[in-house]
mmCIF file of N, CA and C in Angstrom:
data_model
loop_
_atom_site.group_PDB
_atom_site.id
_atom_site.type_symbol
_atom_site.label_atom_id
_atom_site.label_comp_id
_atom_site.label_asym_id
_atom_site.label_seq_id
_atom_site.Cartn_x
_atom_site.Cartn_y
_atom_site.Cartn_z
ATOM 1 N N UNK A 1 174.737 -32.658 -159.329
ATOM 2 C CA UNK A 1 173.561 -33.444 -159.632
ATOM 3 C C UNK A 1 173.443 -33.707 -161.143
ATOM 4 N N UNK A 2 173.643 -32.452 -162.034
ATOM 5 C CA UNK A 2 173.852 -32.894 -163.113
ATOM 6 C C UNK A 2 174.471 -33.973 -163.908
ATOM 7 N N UNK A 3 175.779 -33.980 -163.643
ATOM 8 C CA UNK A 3 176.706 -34.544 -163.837
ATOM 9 C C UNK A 3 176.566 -36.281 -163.306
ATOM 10 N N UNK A 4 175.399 -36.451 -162.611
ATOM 11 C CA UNK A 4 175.206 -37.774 -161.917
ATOM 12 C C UNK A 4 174.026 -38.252 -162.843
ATOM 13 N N UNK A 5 173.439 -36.889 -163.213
ATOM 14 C CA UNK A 5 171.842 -37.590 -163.544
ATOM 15 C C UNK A 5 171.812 -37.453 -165.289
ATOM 16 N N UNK A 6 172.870 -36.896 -166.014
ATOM 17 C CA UNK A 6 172.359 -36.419 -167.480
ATOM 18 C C UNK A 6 174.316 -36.807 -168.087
ATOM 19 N N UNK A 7 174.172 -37.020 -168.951
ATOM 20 C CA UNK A 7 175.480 -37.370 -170.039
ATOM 21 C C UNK A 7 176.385 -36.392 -170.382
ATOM 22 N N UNK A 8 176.377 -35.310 -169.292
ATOM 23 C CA UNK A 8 177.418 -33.718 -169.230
ATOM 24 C C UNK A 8 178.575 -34.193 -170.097
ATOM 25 N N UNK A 9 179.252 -35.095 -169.299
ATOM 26 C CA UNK A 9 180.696 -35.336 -169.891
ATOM 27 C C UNK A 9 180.728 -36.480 -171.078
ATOM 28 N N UNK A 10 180.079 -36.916 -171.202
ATOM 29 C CA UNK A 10 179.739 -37.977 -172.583
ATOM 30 C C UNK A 10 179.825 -37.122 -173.751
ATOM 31 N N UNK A 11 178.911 -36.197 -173.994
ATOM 32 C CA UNK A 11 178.264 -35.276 -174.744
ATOM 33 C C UNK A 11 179.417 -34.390 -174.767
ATOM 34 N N UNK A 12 180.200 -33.208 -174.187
ATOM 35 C CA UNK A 12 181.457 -32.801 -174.282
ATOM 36 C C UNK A 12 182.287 -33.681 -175.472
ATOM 37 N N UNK A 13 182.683 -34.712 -174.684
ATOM 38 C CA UNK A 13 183.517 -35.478 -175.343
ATOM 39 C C UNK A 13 183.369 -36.024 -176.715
ATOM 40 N N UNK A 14 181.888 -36.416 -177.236
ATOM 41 C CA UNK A 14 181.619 -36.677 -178.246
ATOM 42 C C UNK A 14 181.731 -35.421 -179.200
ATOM 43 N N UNK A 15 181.369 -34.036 -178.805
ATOM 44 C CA UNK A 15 181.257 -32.810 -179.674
ATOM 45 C C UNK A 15 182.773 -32.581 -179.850
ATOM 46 N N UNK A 16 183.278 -32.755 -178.800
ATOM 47 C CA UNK A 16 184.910 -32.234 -178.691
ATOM 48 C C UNK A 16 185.539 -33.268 -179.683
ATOM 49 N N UNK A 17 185.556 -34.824 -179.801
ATOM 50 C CA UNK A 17 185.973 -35.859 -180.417
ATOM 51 C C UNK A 17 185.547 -35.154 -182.288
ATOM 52 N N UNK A 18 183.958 -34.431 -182.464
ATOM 53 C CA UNK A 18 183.930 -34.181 -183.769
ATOM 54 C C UNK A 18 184.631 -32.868 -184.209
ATOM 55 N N UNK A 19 184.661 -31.926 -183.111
ATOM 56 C CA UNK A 19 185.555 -31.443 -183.653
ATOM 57 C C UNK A 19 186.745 -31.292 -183.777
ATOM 58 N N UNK A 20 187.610 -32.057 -183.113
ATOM 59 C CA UNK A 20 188.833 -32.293 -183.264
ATOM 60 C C UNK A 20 189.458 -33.043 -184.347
ATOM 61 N N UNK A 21 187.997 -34.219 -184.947
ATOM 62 C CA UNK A 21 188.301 -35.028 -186.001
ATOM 63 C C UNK A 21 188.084 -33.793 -187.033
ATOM 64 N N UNK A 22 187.059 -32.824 -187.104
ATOM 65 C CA UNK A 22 186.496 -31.971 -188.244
ATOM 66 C C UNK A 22 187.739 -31.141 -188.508
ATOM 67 N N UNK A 23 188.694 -30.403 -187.689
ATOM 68 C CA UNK A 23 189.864 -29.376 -187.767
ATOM 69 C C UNK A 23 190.698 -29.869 -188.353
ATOM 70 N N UNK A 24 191.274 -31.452 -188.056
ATOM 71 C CA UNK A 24 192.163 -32.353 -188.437
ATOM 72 C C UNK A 24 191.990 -32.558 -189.855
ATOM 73 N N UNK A 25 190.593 -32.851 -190.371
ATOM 74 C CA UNK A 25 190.951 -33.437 -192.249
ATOM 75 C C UNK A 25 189.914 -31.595 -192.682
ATOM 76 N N UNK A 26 190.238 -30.787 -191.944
ATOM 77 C CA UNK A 26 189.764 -29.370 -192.906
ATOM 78 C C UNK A 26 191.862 -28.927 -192.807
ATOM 79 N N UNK A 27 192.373 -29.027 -191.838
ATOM 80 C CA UNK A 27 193.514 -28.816 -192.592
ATOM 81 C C UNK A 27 194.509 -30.209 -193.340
ATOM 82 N N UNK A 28 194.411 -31.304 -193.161
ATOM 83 C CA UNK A 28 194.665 -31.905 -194.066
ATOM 84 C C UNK A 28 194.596 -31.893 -195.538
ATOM 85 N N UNK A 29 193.106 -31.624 -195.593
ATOM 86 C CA UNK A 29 192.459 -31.057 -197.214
ATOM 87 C C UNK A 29 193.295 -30.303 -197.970
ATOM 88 N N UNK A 30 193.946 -29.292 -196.587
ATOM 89 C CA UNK A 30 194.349 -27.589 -197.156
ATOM 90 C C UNK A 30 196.077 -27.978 -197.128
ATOM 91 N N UNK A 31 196.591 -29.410 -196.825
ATOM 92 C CA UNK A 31 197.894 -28.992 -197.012
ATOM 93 C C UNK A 31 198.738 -28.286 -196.032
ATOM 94 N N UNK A 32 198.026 -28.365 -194.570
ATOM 95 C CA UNK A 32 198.899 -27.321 -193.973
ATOM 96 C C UNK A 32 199.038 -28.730 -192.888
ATOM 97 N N UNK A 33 200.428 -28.843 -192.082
ATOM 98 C CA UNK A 33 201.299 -29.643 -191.526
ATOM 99 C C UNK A 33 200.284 -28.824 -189.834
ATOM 100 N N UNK A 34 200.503 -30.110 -188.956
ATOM 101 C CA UNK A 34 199.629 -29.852 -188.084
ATOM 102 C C UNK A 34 199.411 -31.002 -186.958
ATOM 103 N N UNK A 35 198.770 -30.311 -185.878
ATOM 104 C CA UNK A 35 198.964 -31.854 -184.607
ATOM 105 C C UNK A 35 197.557 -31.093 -184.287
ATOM 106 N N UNK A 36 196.707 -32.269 -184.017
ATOM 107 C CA UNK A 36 195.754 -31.885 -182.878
ATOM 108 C C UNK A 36 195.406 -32.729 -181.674
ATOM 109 N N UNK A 37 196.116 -32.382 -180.456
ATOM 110 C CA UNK A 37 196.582 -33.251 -179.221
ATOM 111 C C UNK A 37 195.731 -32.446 -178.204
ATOM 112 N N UNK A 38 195.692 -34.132 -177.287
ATOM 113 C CA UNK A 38 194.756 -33.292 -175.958
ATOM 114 C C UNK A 38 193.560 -34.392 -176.074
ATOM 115 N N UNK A 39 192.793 -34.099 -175.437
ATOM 116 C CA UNK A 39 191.333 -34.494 -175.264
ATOM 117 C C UNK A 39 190.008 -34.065 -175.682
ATOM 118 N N UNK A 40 189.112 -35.024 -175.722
ATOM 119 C CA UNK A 40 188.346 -33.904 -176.742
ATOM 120 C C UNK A 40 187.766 -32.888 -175.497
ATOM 121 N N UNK A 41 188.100 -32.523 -174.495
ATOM 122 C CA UNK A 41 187.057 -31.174 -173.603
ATOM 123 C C UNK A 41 188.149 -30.489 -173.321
ATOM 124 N N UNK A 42 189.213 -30.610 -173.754
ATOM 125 C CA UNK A 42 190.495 -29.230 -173.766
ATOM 126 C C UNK A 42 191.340 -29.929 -174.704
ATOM 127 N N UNK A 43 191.686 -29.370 -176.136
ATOM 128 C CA UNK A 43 192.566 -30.087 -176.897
ATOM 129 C C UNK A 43 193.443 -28.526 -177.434
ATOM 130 N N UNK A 44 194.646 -28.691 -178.263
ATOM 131 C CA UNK A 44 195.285 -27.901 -178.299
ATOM 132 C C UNK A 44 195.665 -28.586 -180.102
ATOM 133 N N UNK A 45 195.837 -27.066 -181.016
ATOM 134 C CA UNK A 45 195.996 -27.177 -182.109
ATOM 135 C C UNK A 45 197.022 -26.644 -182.442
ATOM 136 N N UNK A 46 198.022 -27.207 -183.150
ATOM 137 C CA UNK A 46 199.403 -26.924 -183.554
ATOM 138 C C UNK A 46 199.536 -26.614 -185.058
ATOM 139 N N UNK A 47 200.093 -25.557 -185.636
ATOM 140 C CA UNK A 47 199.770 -25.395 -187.240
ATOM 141 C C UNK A 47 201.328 -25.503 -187.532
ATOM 142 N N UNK A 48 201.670 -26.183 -188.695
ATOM 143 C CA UNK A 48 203.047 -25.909 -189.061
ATOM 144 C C UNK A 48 204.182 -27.070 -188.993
ATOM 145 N N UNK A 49 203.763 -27.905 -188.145
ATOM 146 C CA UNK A 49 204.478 -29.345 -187.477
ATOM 147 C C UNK A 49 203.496 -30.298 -188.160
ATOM 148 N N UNK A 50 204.111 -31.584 -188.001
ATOM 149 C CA UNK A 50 203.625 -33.247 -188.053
ATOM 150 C C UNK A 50 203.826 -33.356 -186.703
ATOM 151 N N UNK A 51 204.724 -32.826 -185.719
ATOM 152 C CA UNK A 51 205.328 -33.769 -184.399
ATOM 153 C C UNK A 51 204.370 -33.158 -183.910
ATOM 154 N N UNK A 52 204.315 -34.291 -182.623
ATOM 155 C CA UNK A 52 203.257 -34.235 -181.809
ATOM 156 C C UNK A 52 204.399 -33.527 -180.371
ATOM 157 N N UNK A 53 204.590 -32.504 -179.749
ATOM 158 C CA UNK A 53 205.027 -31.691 -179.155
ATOM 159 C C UNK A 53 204.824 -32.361 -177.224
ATOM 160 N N UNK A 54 206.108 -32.768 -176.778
ATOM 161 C CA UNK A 54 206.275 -33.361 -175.638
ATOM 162 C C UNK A 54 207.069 -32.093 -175.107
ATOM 163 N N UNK A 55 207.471 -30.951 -175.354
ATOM 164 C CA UNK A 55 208.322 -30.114 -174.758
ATOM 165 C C UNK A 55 207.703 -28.649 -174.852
ATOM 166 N N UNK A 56 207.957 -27.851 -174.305
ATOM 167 C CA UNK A 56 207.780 -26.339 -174.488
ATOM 168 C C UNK A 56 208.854 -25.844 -175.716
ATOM 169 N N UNK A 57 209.668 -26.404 -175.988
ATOM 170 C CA UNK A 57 210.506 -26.399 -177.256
ATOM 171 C C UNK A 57 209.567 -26.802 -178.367
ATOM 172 N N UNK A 58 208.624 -28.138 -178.084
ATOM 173 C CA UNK A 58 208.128 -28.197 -179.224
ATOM 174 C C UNK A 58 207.476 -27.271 -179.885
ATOM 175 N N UNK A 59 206.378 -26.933 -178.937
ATOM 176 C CA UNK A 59 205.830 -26.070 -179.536
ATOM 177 C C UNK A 59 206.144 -24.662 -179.970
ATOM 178 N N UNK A 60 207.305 -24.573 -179.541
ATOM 179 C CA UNK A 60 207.929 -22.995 -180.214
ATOM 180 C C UNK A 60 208.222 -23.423 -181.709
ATOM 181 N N UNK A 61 207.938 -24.491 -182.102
ATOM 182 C CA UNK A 61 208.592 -24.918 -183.168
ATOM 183 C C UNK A 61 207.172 -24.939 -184.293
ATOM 184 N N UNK A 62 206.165 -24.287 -183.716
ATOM 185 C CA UNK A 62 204.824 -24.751 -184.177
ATOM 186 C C UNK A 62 204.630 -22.937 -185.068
ATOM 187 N N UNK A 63 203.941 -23.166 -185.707
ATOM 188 C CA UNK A 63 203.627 -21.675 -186.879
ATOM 189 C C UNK A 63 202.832 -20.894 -186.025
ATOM 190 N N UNK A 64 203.272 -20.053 -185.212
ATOM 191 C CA UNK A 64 202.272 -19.399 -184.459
ATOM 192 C C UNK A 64 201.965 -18.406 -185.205
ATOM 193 N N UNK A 65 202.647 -17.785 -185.958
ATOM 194 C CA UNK A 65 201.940 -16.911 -187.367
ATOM 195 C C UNK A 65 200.754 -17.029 -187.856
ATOM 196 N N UNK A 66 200.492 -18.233 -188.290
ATOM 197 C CA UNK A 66 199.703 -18.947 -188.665
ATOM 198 C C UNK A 66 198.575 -18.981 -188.419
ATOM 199 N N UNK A 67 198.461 -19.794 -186.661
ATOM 200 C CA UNK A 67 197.535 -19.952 -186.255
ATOM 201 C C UNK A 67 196.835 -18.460 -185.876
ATOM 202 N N UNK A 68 197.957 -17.110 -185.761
ATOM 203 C CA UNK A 68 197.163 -15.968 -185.343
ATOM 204 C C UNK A 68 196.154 -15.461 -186.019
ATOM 205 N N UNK A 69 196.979 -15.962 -187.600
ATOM 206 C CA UNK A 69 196.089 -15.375 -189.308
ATOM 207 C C UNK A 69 194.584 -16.083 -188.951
ATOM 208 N N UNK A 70 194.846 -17.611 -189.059
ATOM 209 C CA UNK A 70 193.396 -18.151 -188.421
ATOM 210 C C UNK A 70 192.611 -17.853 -188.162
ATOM 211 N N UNK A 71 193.370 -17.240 -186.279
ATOM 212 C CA UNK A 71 192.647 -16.703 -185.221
ATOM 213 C C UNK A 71 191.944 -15.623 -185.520
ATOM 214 N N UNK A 72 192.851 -14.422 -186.342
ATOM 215 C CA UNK A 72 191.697 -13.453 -186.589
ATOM 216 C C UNK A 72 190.612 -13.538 -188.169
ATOM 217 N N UNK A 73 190.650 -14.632 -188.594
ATOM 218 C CA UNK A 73 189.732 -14.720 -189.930
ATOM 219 C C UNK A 73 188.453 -15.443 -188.879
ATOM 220 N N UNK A 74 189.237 -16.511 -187.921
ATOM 221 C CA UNK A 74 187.678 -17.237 -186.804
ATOM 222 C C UNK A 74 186.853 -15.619 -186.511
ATOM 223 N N UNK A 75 187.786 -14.881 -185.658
ATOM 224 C CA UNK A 75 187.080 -13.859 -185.240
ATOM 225 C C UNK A 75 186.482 -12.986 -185.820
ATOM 226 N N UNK A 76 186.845 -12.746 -187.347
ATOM 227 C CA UNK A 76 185.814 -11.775 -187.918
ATOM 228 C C UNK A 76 184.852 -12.141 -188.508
ATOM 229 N N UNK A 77 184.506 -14.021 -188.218
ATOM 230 C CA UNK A 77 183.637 -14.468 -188.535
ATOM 231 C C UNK A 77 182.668 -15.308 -187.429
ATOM 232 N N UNK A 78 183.188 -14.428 -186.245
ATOM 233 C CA UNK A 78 181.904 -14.576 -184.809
ATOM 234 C C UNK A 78 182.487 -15.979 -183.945
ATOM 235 N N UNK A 79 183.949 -16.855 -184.538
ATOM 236 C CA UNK A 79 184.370 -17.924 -183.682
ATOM 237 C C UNK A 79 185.293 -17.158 -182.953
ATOM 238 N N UNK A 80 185.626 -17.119 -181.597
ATOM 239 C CA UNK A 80 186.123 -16.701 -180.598
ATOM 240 C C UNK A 80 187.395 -17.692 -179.950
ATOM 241 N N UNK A 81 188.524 -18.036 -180.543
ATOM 242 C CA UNK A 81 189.548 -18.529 -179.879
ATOM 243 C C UNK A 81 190.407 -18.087 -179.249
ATOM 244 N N UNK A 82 191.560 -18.701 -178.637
ATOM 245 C CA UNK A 82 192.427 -17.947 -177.826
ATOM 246 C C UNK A 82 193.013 -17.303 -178.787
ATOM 247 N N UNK A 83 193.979 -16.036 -178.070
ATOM 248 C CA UNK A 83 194.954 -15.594 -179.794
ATOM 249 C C UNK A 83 196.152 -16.353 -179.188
ATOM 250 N N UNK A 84 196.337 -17.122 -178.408
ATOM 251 C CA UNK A 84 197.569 -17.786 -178.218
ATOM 252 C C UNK A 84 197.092 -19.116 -178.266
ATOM 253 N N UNK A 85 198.260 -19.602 -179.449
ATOM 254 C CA UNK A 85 198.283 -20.877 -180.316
ATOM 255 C C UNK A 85 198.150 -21.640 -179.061
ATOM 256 N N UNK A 86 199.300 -21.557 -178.165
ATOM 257 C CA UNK A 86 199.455 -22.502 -176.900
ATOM 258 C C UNK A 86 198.342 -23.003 -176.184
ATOM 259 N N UNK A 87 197.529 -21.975 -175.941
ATOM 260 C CA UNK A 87 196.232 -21.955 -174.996
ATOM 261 C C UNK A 87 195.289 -23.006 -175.723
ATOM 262 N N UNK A 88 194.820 -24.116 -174.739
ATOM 263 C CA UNK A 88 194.211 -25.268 -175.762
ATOM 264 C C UNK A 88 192.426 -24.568 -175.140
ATOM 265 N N UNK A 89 191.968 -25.395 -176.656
ATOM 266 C CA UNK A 89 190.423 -25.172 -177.042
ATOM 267 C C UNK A 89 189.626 -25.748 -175.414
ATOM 268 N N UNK A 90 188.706 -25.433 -174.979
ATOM 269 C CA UNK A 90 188.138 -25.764 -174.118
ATOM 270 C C UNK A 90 186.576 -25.835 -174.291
ATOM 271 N N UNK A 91 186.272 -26.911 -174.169
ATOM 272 C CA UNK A 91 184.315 -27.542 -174.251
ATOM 273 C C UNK A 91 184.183 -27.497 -173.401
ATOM 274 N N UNK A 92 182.415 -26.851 -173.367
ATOM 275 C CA UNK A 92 181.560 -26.942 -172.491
ATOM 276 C C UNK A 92 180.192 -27.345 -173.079
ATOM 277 N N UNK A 93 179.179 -28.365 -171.866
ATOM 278 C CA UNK A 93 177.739 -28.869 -172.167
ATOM 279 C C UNK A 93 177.479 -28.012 -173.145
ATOM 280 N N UNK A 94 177.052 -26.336 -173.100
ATOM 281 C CA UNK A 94 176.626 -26.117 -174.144
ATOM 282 C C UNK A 94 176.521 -26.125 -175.610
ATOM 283 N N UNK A 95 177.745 -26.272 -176.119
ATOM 284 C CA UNK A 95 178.431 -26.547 -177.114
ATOM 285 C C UNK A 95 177.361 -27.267 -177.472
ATOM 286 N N UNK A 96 176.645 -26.874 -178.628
ATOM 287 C CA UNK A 96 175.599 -28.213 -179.176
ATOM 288 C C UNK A 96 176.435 -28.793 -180.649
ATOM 289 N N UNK A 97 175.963 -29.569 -181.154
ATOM 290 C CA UNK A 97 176.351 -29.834 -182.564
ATOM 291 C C UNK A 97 175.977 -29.204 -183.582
ATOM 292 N N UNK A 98 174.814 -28.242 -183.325
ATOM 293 C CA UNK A 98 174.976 -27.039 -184.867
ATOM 294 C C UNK A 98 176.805 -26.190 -184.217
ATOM 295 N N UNK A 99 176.982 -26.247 -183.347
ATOM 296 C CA UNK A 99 177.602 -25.155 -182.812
ATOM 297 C C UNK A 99 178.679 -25.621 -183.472
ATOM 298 N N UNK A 100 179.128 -27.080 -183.325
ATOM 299 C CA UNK A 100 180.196 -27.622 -183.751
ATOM 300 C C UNK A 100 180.480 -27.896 -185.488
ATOM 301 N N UNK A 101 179.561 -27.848 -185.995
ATOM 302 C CA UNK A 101 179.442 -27.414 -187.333
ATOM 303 C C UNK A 101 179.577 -26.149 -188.362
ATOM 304 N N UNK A 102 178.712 -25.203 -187.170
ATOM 305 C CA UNK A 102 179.303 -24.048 -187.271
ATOM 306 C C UNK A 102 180.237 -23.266 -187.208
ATOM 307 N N UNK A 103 181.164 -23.942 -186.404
ATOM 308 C CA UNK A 103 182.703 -24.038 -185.729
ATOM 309 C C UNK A 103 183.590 -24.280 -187.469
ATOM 310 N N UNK A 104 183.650 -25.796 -187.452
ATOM 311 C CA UNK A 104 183.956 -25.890 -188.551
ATOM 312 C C UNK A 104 183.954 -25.738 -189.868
ATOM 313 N N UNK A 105 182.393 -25.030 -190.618
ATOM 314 C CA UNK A 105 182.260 -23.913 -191.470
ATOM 315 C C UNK A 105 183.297 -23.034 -191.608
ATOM 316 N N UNK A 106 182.950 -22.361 -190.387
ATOM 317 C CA UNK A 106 183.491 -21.577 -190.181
ATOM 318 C C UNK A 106 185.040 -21.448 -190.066
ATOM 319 N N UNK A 107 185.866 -22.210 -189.489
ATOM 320 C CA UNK A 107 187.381 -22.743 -189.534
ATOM 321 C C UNK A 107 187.494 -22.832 -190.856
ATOM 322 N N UNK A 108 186.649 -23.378 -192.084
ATOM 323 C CA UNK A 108 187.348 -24.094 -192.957
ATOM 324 C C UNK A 108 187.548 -22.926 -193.915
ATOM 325 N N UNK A 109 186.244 -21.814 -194.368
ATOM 326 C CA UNK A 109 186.520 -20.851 -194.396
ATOM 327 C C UNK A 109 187.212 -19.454 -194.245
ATOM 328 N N UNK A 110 187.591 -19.847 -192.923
ATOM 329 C CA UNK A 110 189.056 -19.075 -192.354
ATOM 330 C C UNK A 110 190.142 -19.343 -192.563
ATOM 331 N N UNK A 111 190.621 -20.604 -192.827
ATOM 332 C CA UNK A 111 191.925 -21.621 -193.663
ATOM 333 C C UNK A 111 192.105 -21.052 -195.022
ATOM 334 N N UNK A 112 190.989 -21.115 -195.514
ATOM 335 C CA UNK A 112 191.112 -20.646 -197.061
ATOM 336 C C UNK A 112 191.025 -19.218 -197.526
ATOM 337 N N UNK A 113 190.739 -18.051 -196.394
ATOM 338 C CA UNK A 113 190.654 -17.200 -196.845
ATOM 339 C C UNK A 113 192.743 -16.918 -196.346
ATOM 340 N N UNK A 114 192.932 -17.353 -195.585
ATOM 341 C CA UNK A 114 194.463 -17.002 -194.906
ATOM 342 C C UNK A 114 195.215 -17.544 -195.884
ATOM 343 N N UNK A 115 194.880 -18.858 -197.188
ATOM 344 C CA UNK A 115 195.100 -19.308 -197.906
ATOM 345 C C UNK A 115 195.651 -18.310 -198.970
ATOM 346 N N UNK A 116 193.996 -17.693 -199.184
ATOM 347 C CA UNK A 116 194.311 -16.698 -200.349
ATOM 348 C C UNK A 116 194.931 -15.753 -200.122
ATOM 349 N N UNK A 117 195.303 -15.061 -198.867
ATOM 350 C CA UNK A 117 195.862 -13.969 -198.701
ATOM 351 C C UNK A 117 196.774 -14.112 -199.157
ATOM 352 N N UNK A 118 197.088 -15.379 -198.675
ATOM 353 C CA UNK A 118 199.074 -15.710 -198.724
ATOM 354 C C UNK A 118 199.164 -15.870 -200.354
ATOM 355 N N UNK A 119 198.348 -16.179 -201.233
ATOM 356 C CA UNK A 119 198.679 -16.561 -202.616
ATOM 357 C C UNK A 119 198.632 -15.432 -203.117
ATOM 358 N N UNK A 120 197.640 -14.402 -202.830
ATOM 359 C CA UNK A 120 198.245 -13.167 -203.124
ATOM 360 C C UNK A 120 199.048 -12.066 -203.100
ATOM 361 N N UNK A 121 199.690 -12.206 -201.917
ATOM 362 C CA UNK A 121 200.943 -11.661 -201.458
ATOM 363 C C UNK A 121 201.764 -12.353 -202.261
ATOM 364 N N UNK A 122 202.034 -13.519 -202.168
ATOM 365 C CA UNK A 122 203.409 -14.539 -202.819
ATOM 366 C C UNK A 122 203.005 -13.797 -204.573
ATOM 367 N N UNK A 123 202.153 -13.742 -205.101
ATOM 368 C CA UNK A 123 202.080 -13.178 -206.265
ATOM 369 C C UNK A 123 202.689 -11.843 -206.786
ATOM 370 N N UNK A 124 202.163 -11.069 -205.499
ATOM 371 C CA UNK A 124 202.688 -9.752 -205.941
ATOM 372 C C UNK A 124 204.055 -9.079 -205.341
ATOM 373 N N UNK A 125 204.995 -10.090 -205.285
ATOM 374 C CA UNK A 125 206.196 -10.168 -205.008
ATOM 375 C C UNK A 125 207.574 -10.268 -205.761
#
């Protein structure tokens, strides 16, 4: 009934569409090589590549390192993703747009702290 009477899947798609555009130019900004494919109510983020991944080869070819460092800077900052790069993002109605803002705060912050780690390691080397 929902789904007949209220904009369920409109609304998904539009939050999912901003954040898929928001992930895309927060790592652009940062310089890090990257695909974000899929749809906006299940999309899947690739760190490490330009190619857009048609194979299970591709994506072995993708920085899963990377995305784990991410994964746990999202999580110690209350965003909850898969820890497997592969496993694509999944929207739901609730998802409001602070949420999706908060999302991306939060991501962009997690980019840059995995940023600095790495500049400080590469330093003290």
């Amino acid at each position: 009934e929902l789904l007949e009477t209220t904009p369920v899947i409109e609304t998904i798609n539009k939050r999912g569409t901003a954040l898929m555009q928001g992930l895309d130019e927060i790592l652009t900004e940062q310089d890090i090589p990257h695909v974000v494919t899929g749809v906006p109510s299940m999309f899947s983020l690739l760190l490490g590549t330009n190619d857009v991944p048609h194979t299970f080869r591709d994506y072995l070819n993708s920085d899963m390192d990377l995305y784990e460092e991410i994964g746990m800077e999202l999580i110690k900052r209350g965003v909850q993703p898969d820890s497997d790069g592969r496993e694509p993002w999944f929207l739901c109605a609730a998802l409001s747009e602070e949420d999706v803002a908060e999302t991306l705060n939060v991501f962009n912050d997690s980019v840059k702290a995995v940023k600095g780690n790495k500049k400080q390691t590469e330093s003290h080397m």
